[in-house]
mmCIF file with all atom_site columns, C-alpha atoms in Angstrom:
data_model
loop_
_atom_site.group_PDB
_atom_site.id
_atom_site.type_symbol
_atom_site.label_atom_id
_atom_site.label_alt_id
_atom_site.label_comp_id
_atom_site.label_asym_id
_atom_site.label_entity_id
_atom_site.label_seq_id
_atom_site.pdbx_PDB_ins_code
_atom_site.Cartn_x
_atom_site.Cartn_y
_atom_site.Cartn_z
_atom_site.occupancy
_atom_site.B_iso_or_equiv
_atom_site.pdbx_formal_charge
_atom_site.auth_seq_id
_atom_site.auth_comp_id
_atom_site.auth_asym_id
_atom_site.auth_atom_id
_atom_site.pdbx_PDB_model_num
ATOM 1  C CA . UNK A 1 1  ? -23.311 39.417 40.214 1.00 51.00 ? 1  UNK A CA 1
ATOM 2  C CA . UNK A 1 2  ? -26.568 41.203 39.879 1.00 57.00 ? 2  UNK A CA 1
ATOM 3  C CA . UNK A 1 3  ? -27.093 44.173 37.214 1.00 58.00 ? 3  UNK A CA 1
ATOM 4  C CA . UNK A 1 4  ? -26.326 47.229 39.020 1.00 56.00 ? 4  UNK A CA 1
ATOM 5  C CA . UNK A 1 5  ? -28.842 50.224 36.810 1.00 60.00 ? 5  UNK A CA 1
ATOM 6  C CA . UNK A 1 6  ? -27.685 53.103 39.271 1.00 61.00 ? 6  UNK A CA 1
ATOM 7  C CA . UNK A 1 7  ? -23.797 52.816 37.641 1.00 64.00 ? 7  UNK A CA 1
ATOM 8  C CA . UNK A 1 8  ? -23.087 54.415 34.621 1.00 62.00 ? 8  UNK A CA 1
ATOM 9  C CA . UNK A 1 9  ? -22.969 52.420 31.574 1.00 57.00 ? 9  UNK A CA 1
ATOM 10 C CA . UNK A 1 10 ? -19.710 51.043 30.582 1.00 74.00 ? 10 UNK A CA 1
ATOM 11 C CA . UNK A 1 11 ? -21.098 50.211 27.046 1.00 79.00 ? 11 UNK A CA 1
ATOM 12 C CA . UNK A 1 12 ? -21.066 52.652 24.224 1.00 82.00 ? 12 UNK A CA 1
ATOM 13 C CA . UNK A 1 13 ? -23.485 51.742 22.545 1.00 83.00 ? 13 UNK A CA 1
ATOM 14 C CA . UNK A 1 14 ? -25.790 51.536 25.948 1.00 81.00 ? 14 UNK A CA 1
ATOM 15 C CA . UNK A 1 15 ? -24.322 55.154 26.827 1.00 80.00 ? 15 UNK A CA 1
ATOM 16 C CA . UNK A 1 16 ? -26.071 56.492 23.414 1.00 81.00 ? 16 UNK A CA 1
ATOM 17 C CA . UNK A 1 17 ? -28.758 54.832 23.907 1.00 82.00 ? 17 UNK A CA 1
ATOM 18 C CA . UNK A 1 18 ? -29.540 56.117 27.252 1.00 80.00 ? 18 UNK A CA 1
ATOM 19 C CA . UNK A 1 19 ? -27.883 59.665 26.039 1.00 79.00 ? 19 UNK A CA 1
ATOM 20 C CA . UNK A 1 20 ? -30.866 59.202 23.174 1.00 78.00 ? 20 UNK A CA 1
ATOM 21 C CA . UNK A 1 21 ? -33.745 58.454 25.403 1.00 80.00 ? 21 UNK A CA 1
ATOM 22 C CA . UNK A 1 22 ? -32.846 61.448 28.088 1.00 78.00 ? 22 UNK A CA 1
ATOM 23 C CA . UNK A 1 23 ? -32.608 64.272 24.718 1.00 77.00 ? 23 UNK A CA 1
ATOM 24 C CA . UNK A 1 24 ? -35.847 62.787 23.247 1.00 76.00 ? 24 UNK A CA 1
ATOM 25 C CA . UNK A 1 25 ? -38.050 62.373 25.901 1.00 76.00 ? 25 UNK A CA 1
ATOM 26 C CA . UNK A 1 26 ? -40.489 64.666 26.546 1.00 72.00 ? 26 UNK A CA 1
ATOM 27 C CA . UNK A 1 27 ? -40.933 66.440 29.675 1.00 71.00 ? 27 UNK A CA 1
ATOM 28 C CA . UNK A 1 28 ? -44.021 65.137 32.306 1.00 69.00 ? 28 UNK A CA 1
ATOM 29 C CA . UNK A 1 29 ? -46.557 67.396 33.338 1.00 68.00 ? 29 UNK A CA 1
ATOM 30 C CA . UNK A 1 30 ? -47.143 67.501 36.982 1.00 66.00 ? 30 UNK A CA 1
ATOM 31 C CA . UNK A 1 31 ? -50.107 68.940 39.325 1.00 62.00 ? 31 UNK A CA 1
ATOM 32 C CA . UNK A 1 32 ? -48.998 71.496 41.779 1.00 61.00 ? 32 UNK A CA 1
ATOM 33 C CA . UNK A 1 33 ? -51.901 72.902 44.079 1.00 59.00 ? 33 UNK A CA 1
ATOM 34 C CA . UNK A 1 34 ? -51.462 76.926 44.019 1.00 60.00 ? 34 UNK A CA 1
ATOM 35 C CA . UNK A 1 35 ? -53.970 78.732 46.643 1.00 60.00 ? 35 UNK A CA 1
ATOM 36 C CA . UNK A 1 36 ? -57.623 76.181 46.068 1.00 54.00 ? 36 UNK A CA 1
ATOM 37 C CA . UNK A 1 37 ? -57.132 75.732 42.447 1.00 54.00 ? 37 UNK A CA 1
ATOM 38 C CA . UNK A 1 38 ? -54.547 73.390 40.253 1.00 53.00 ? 38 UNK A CA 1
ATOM 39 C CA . UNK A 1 39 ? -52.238 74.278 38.036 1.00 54.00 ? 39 UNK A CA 1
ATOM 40 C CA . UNK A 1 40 ? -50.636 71.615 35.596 1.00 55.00 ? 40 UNK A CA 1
ATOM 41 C CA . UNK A 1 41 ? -46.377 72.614 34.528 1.00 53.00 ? 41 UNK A CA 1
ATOM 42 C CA . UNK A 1 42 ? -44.197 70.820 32.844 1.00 54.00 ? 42 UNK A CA 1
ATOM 43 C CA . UNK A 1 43 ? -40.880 70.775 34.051 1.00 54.00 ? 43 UNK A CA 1
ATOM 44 C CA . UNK A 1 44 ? -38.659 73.383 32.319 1.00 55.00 ? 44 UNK A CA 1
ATOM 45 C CA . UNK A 1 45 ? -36.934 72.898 29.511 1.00 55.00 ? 45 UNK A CA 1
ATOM 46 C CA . UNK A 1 46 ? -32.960 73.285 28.901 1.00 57.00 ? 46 UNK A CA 1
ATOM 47 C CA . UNK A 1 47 ? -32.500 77.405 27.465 1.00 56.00 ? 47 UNK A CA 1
ATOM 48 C CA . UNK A 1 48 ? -32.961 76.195 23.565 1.00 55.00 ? 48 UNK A CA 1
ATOM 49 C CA . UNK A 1 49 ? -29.738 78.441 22.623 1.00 54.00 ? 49 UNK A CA 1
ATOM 50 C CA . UNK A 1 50 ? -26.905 80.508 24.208 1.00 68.00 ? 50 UNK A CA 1
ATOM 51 C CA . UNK A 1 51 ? -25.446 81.508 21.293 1.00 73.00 ? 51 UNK A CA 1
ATOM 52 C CA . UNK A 1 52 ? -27.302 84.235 20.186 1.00 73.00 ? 52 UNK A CA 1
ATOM 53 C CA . UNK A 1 53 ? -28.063 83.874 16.554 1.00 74.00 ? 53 UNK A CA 1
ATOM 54 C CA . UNK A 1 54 ? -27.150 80.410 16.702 1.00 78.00 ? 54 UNK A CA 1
ATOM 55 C CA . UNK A 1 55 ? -29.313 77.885 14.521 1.00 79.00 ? 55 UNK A CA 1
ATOM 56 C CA . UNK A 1 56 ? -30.992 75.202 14.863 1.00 82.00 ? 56 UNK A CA 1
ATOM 57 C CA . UNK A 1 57 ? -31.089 71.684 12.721 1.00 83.00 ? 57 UNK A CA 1
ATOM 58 C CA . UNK A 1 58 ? -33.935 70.653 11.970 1.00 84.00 ? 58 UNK A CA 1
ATOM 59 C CA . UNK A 1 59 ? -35.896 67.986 9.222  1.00 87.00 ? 59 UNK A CA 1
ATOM 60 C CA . UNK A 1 60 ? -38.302 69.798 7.063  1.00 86.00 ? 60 UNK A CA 1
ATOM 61 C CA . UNK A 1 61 ? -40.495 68.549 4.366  1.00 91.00 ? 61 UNK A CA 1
ATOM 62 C CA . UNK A 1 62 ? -40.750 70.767 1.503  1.00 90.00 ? 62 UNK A CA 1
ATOM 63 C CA . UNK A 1 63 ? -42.585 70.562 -1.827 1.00 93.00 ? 63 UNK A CA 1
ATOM 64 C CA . UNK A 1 64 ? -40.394 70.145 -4.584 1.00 93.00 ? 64 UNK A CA 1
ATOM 65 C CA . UNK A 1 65 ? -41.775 73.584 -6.249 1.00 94.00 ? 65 UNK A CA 1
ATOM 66 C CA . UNK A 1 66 ? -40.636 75.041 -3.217 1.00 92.00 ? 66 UNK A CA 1
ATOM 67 C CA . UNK A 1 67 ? -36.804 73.647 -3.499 1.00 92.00 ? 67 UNK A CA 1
ATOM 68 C CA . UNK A 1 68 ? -36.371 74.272 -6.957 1.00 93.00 ? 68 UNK A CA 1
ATOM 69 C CA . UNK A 1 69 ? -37.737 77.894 -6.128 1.00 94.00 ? 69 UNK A CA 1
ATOM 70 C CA . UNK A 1 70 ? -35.245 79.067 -3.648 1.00 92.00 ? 70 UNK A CA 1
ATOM 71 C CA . UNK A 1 71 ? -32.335 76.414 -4.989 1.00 92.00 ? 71 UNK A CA 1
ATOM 72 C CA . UNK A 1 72 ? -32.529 78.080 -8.577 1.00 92.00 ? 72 UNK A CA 1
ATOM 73 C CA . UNK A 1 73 ? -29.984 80.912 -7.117 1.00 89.00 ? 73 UNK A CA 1
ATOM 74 C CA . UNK A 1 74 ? -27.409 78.536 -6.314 1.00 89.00 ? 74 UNK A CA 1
ATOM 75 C CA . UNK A 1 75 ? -25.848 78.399 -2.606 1.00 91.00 ? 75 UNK A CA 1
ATOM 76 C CA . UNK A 1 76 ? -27.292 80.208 0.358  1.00 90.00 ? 76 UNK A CA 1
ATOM 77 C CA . UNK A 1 77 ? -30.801 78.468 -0.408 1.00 91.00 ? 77 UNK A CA 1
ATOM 78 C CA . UNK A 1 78 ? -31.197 77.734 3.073  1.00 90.00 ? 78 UNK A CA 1
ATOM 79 C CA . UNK A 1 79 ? -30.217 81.423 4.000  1.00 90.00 ? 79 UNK A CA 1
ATOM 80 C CA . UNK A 1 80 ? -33.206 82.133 1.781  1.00 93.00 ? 80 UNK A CA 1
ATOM 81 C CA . UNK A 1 81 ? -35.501 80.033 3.286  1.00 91.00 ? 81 UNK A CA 1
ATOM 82 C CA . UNK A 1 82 ? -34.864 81.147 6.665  1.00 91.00 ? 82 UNK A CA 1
ATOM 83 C CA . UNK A 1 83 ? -35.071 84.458 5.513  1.00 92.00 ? 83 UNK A CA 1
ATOM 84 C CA . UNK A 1 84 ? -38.737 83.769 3.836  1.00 93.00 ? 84 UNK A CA 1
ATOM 85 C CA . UNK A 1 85 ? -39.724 81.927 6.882  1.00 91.00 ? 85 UNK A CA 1
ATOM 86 C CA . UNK A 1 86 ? -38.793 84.686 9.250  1.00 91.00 ? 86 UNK A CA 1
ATOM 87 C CA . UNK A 1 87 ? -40.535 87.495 7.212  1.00 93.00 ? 87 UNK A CA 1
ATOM 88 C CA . UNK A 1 88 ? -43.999 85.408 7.011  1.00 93.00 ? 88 UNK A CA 1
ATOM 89 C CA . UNK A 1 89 ? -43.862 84.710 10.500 1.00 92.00 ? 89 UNK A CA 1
ATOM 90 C CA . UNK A 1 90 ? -43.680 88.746 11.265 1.00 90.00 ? 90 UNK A CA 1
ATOM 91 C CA . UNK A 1 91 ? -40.282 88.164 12.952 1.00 86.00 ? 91 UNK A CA 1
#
C-alpha cells in the first residue's frame, strides 16, 4: 500500500515534527502586480497575541554583568528586565 502524504499523521512523533516545521517556517514572499508596478507581500502572519499584556518566551543572550545586575534584587529579575527594555525602547 502506497504512502498516502495528504492523511494526517498517525505517528506522534511525525505529528510534532510536522507541527514543528508549519510554527517555524517562515512565511514566502510572493509578487502581486498592483496597477503597472509590483509589489512583493508576504503572507500574513497569525495576530502575535490576544491576550493583551500577555508575554512572550523568548531565548536571550545576556552578558553576565548584565544578570548579576538586575538578579542582585532577588526575584522579579525578569520583571526588571522587561521593564529596562521597555523604557530604552521609548515604549
Amino acid at each position: 500500500m502506497a504512502f498516502d502524504r495528504s492523511r494526517r499523521p498517525s505517528d506522534p512523533r511525525q505529528a510534532a515534527e510536522a507541527a514543528f516545521k508549519a510554527a517555524t517556517t517562515k512565511p514566502v514572499e510572493t509578487a502581486k502586480p498592483v496597477g503597472t508596478a509590483k509589489t512583493i507581500s508576504a503572507t500574513p502572519a497569525a495576530p502575535a497575541s490576544v491576550v493583551p499584556g500577555a508575554r512572550e518566551m523568548v531565548s536571550l543572550r545576556l552578558d553576565r554583568a548584565v544578570l548579576e545586575h538586575f538578579q542582585k534584587d532577588g526575584p522579579g529579575w525578569q520583571d526588571r528586565i522587561n521593564a529596562a527594555l521597555k523604557a530604552a525602547a521609548g515604549l
